[in-house]
PDB file of C-alpha atoms in Angstrom:
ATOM      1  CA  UNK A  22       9.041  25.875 -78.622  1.00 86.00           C
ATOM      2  CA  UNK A  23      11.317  23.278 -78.185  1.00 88.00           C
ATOM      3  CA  UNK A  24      11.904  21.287 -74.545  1.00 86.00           C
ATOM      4  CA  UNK A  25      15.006  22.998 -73.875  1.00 89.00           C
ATOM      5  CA  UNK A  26      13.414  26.797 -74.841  1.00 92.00           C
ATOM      6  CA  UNK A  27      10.690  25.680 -72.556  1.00 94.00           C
ATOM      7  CA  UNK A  28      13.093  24.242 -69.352  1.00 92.00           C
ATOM      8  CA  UNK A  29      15.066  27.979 -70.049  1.00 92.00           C
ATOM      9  CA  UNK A  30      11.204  29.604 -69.648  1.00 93.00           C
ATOM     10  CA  UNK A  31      10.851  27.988 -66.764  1.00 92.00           C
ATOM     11  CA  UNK A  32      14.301  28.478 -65.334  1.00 91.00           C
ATOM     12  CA  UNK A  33      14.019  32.330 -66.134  1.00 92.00           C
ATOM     13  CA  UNK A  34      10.118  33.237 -65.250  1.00 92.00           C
ATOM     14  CA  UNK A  35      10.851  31.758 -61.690  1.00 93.00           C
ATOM     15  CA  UNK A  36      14.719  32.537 -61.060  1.00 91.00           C
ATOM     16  CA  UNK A  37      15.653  28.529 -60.652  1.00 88.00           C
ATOM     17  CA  UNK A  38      19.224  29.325 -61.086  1.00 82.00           C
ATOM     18  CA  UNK A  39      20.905  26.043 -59.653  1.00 85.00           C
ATOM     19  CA  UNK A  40      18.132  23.932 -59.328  1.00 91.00           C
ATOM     20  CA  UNK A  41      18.196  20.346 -61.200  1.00 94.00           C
ATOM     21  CA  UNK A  42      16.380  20.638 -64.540  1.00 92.00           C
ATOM     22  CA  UNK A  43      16.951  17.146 -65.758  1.00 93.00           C
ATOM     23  CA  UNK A  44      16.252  16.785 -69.638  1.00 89.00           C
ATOM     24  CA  UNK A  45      13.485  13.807 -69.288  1.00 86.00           C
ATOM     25  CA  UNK A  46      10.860  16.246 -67.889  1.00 92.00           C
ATOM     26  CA  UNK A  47       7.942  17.744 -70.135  1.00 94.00           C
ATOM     27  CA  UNK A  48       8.980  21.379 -69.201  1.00 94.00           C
ATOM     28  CA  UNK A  49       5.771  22.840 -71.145  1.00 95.00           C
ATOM     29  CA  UNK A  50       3.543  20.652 -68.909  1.00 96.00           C
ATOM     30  CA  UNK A  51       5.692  21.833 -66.081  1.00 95.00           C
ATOM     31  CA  UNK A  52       5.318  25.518 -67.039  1.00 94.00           C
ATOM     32  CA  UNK A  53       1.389  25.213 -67.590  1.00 96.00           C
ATOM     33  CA  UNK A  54       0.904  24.107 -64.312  1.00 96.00           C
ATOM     34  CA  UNK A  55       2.483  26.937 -62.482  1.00 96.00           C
ATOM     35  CA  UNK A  56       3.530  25.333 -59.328  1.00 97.00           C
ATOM     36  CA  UNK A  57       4.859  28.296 -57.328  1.00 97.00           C
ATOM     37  CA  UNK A  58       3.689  31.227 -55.799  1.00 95.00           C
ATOM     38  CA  UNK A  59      -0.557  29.575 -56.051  1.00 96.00           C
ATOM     39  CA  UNK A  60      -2.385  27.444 -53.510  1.00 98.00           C
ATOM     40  CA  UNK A  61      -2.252  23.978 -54.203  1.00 98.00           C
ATOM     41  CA  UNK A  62      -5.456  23.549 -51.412  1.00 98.00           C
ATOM     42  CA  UNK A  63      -8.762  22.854 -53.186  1.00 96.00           C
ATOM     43  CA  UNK A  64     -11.449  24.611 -52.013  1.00 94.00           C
ATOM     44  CA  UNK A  65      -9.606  26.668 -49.437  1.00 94.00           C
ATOM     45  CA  UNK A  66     -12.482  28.346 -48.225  1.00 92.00           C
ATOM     46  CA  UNK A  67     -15.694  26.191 -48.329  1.00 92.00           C
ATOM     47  CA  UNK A  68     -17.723  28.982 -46.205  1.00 89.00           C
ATOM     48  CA  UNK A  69     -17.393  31.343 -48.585  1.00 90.00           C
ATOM     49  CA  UNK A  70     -14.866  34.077 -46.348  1.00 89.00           C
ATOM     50  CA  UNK A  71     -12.059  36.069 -46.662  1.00 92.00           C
ATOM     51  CA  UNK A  72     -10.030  36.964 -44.000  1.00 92.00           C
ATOM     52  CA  UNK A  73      -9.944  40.735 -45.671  1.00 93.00           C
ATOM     53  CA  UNK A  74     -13.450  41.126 -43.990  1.00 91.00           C
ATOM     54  CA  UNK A  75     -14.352  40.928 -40.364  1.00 90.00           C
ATOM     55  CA  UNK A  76     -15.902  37.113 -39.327  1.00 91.00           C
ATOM     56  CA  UNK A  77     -20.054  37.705 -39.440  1.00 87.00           C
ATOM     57  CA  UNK A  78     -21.739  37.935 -36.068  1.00 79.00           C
ATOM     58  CA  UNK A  79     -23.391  34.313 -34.903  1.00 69.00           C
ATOM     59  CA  UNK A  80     -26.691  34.332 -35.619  1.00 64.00           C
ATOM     60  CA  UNK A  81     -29.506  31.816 -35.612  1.00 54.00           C
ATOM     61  CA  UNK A  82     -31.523  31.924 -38.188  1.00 56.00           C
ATOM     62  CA  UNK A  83     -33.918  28.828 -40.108  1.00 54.00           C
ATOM     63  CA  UNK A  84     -33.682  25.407 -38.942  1.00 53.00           C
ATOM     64  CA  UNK A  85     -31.688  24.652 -35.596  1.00 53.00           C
ATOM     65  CA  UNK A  86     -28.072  23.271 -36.502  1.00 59.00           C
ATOM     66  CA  UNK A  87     -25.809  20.956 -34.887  1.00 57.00           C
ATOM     67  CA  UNK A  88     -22.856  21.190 -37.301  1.00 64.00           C
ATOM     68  CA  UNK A  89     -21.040  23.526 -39.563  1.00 71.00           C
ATOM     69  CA  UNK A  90     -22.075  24.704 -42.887  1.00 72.00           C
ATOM     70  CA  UNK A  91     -20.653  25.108 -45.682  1.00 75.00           C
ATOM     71  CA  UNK A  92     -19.350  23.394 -49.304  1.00 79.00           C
ATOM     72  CA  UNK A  93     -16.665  21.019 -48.399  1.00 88.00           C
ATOM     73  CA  UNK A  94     -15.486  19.298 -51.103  1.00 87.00           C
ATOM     74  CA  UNK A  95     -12.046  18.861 -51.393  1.00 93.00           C
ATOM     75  CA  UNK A  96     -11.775  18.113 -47.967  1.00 96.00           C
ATOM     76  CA  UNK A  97     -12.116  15.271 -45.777  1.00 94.00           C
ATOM     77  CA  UNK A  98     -14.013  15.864 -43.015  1.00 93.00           C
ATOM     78  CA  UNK A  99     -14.998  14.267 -39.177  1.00 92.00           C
ATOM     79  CA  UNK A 100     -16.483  15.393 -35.874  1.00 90.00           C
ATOM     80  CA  UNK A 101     -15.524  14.230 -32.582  1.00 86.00           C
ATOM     81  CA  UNK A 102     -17.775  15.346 -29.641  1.00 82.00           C
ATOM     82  CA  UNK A 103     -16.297  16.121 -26.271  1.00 78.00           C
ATOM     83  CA  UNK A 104     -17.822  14.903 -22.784  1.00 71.00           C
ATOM     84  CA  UNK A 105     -18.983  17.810 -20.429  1.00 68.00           C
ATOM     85  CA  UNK A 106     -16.596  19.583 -18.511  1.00 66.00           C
ATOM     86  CA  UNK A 107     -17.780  19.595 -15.017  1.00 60.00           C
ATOM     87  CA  UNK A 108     -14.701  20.457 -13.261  1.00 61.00           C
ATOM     88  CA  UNK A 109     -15.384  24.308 -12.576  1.00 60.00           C
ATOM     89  CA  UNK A 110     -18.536  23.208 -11.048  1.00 62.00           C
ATOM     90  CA  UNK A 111     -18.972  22.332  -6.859  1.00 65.00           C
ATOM     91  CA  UNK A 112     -21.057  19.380  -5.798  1.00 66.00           C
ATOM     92  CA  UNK A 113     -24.867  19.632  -5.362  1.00 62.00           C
ATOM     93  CA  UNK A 114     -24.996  22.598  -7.584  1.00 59.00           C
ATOM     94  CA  UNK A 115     -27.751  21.909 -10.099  1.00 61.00           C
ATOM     95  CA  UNK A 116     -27.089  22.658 -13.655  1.00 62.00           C
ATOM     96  CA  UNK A 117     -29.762  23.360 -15.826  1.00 63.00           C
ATOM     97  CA  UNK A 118     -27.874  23.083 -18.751  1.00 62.00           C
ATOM     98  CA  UNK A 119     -23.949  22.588 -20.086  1.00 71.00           C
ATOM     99  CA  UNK A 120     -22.317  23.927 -23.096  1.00 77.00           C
ATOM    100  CA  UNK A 121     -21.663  20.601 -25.221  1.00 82.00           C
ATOM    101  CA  UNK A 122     -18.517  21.050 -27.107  1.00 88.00           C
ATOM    102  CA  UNK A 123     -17.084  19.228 -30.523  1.00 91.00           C
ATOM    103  CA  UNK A 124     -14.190  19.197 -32.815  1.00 94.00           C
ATOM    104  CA  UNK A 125     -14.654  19.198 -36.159  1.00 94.00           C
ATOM    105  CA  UNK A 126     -11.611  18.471 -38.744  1.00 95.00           C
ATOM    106  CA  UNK A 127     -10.804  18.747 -42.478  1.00 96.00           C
ATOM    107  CA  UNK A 128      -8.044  17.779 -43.618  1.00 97.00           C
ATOM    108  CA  UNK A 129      -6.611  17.629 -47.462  1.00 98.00           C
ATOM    109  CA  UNK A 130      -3.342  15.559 -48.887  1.00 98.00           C
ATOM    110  CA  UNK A 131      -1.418  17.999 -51.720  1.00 98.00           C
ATOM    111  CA  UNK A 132       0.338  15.765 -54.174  1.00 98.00           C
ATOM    112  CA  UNK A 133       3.357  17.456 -55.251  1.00 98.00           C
ATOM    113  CA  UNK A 134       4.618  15.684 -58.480  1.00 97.00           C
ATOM    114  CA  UNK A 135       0.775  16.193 -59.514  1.00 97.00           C
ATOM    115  CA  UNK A 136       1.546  19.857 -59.362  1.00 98.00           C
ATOM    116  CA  UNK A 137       4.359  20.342 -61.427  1.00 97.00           C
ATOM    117  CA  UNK A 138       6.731  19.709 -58.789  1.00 97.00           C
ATOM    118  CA  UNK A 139      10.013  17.174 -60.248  1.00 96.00           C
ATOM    119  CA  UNK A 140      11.577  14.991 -57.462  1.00 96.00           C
ATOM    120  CA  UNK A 141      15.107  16.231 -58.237  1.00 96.00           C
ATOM    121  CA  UNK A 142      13.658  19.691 -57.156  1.00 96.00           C
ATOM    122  CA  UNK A 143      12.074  18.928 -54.170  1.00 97.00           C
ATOM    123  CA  UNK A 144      15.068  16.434 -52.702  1.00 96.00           C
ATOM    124  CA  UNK A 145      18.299  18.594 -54.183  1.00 95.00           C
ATOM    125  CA  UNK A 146      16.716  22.229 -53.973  1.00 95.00           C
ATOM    126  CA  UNK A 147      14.276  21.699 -51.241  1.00 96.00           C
ATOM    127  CA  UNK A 148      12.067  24.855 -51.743  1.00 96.00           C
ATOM    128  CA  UNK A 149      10.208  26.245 -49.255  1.00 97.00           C
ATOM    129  CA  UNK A 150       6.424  25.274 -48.794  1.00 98.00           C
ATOM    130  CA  UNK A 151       4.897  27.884 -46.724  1.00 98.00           C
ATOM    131  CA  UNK A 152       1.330  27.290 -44.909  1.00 98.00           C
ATOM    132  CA  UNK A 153      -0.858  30.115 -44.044  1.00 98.00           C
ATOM    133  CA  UNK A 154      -4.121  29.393 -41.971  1.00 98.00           C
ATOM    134  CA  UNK A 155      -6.763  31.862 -40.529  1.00 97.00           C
ATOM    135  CA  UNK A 156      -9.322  31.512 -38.060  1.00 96.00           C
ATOM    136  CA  UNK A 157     -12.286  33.318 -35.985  1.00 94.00           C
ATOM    137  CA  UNK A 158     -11.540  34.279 -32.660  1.00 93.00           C
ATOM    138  CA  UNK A 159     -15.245  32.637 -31.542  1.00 90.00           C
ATOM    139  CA  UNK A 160     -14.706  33.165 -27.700  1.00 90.00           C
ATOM    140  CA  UNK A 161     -16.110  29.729 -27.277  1.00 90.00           C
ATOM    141  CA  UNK A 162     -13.480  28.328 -25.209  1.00 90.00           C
ATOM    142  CA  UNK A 163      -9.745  28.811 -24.198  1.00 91.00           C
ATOM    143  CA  UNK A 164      -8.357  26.435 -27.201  1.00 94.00           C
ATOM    144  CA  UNK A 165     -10.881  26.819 -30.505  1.00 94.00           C
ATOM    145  CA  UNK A 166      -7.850  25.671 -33.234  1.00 97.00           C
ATOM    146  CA  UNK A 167      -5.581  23.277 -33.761  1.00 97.00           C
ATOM    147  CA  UNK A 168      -3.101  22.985 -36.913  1.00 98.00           C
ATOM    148  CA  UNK A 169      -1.025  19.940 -37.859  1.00 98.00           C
ATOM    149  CA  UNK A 170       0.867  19.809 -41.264  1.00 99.00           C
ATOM    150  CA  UNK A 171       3.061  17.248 -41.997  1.00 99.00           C
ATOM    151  CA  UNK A 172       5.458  16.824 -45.084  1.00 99.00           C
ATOM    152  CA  UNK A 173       4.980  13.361 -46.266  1.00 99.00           C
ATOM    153  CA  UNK A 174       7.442  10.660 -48.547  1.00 98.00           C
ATOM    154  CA  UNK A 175       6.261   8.584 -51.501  1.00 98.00           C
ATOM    155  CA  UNK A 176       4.542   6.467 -49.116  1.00 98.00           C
ATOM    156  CA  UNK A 177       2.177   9.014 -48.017  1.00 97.00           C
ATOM    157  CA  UNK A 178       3.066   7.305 -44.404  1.00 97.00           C
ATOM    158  CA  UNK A 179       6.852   8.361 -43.250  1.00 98.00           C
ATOM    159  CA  UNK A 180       6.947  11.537 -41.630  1.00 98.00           C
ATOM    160  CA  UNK A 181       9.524  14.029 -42.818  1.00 98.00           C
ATOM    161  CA  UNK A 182       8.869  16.896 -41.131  1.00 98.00           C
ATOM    162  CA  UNK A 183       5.806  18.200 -39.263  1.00 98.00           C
ATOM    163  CA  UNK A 184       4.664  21.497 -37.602  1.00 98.00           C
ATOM    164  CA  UNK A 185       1.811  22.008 -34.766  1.00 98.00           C
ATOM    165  CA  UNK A 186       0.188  24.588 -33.925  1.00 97.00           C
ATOM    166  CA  UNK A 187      -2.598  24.483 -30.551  1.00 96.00           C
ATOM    167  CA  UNK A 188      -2.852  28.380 -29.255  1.00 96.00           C
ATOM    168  CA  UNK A 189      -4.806  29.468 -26.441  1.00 94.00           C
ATOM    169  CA  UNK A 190      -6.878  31.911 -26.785  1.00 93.00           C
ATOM    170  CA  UNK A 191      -7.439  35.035 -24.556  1.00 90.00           C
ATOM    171  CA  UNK A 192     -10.816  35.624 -23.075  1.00 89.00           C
ATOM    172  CA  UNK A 193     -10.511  37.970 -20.811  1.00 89.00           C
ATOM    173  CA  UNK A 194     -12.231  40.967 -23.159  1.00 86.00           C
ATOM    174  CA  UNK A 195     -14.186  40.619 -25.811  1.00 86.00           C
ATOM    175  CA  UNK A 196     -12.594  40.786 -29.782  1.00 86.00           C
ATOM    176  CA  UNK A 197     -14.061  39.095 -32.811  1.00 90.00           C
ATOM    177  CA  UNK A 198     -11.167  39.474 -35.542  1.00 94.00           C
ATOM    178  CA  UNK A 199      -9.356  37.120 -37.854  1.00 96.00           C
ATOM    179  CA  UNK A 200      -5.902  35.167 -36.494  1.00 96.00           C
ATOM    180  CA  UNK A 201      -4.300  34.366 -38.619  1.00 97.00           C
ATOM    181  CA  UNK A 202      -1.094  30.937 -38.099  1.00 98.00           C
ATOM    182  CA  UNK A 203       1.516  30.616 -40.800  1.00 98.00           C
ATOM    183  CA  UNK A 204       4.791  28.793 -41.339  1.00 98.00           C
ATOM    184  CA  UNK A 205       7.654  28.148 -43.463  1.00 98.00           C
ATOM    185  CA  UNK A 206       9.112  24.536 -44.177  1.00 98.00           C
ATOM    186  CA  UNK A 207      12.660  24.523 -45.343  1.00 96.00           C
ATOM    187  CA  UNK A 208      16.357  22.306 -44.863  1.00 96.00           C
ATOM    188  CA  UNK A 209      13.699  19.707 -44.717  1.00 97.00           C
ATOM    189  CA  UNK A 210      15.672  16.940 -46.476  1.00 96.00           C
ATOM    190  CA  UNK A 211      15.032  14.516 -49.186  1.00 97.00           C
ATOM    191  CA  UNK A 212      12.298  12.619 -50.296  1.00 98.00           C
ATOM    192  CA  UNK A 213       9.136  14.695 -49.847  1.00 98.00           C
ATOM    193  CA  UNK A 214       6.289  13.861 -52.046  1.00 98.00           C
ATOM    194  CA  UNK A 215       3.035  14.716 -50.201  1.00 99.00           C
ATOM    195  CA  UNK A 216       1.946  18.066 -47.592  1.00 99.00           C
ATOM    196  CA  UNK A 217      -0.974  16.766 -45.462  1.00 99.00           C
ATOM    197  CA  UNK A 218      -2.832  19.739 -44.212  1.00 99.00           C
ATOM    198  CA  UNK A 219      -5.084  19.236 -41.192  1.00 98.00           C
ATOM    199  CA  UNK A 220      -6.854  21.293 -39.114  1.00 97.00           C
ATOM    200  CA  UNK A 221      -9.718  21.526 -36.706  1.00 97.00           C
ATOM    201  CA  UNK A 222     -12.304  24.110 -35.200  1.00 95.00           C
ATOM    202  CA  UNK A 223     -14.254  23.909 -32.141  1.00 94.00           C
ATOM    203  CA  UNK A 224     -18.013  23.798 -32.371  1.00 91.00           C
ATOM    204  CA  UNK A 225     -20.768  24.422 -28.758  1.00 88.00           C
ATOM    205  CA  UNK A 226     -24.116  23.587 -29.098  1.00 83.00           C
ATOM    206  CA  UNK A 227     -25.937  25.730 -26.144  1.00 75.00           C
ATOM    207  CA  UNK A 228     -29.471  26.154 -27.086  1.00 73.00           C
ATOM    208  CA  UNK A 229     -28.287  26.315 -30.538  1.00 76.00           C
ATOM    209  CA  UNK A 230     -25.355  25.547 -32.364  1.00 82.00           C
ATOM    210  CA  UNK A 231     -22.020  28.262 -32.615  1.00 85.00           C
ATOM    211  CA  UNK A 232     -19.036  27.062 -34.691  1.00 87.00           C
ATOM    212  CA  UNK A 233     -15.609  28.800 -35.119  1.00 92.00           C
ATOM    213  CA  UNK A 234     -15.280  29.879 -38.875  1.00 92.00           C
ATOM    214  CA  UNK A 235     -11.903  29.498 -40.974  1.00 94.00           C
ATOM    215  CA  UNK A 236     -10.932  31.419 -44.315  1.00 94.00           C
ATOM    216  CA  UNK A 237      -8.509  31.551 -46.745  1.00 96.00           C
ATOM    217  CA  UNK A 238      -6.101  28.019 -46.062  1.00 97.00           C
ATOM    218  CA  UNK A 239      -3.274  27.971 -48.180  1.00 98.00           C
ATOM    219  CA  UNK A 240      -0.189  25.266 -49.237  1.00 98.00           C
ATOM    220  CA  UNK A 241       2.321  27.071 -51.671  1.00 98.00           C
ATOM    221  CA  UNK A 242       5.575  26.678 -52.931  1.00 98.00           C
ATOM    222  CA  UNK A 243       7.871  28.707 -53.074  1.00 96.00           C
ATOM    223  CA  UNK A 244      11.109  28.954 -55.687  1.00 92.00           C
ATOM    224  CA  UNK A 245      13.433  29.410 -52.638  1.00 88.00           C
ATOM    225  CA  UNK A 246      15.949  27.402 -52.184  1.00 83.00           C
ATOM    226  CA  UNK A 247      16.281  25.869 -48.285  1.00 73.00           C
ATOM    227  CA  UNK A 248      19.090  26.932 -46.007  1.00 67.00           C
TER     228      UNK A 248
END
């Protein structure tokens, strides 16, 4: 087919009505690499999960552990251990032992002109790049998950937009289920090149170590335009 047979495929399979197809762009290199509707995370969930089942029950079996399994790659990954909370406890009690608690992030960089993305796209039509997250409700401790996304410029330094996300959990009964975070960037504005996806997952070692498991991570585009 020729370039402009493939820019009208591309236009038509994905209903890009108004968006900037400028001529100079390979459209059948654009088209092969699909780059809405599909994750653009690698390795988006290195235990091995889906949220469509329920989280397994801790368990401890084989060689004591005192960090979180699992095939990584993709990802780039760091621990940061926490000093002891003391402060529920009153002077002179003797503790025997203290629940030592860590953090443990992964975080990925999506290049968006390596997907198939075009820069007149992303700073004229601004579609929406929608993040979907889900973690295990561990009961470990009040806050277990933190999520910080950030849409990036060429630079991969200036901030163009940014979302958080640092719930609380309940603990006052007992549930071991799936939450699941999401949200949708859009009206963003121009220049973004880069989504950096971080997020991180408390770990207790207690006579043994007990992580809090995530599943199913996911970047896409979508071919939306912004409001």
């Amino acid at each position: 087919m020729s370039a402009a047979e493939w820019r009208k495929r591309c236009e038509d399979e994905w209903g890009l009505k108004g968006a900037p197809m400028p001529d100079g762009l390979d459209w059948k290199a654009v088209y092969e690499a699909k780059p809405f509707g599909r994750n653009l995370l690698k390795n988006s969930t290195p235990h091995g999960l889906s949220k469509d089942n329920p989280p397994p029950e801790p368990d401890q079996p084989g060689p004591p552990r005192c960090e979180p399994e699992g095939d990584f790659s993709g990802w780039t990954t760091s621990s940061e251990v926490l000093p002891y909370d003391t402060s529920g406890i009153p002077e002179g009690v003797v503790i025997c032992a203290l629940p030592q608690f860590s953090w443990f992030s992964m975080e990925q960089v999506v290049d968006l002109k390596a997907e198939g993305l075009w820069e007149q796209l992303m700073d004229e039509f601004q579609p929406e790049i929608a993040i979907e997250d889900w973690y295990e409700e561990s009961q470990l401790h009040k806050s277990i998950y933190q999520l910080h996304v950030k849409l990036l410029g060429a630079d991969k330094k200036t901030v163009i937009s940014e979302h958080t996300v640092s719930p609380t959990e309940d603990l006052s009964q007992y549930s071991h289920t799936w939450k699941g975070v999401s949200h949708v960037f859009s009206g963003y504005g121009p220049g973004v090149r880069y989504v950096h996806f971080l997020h991180r997952l408390k770990n207790q070692f207690l006579n043994g170590f007990y992580g809090t498991l995530f599943a199913d991570s996911s970047v896409s585009v979508r071919p939306t335009k912004s409001h």
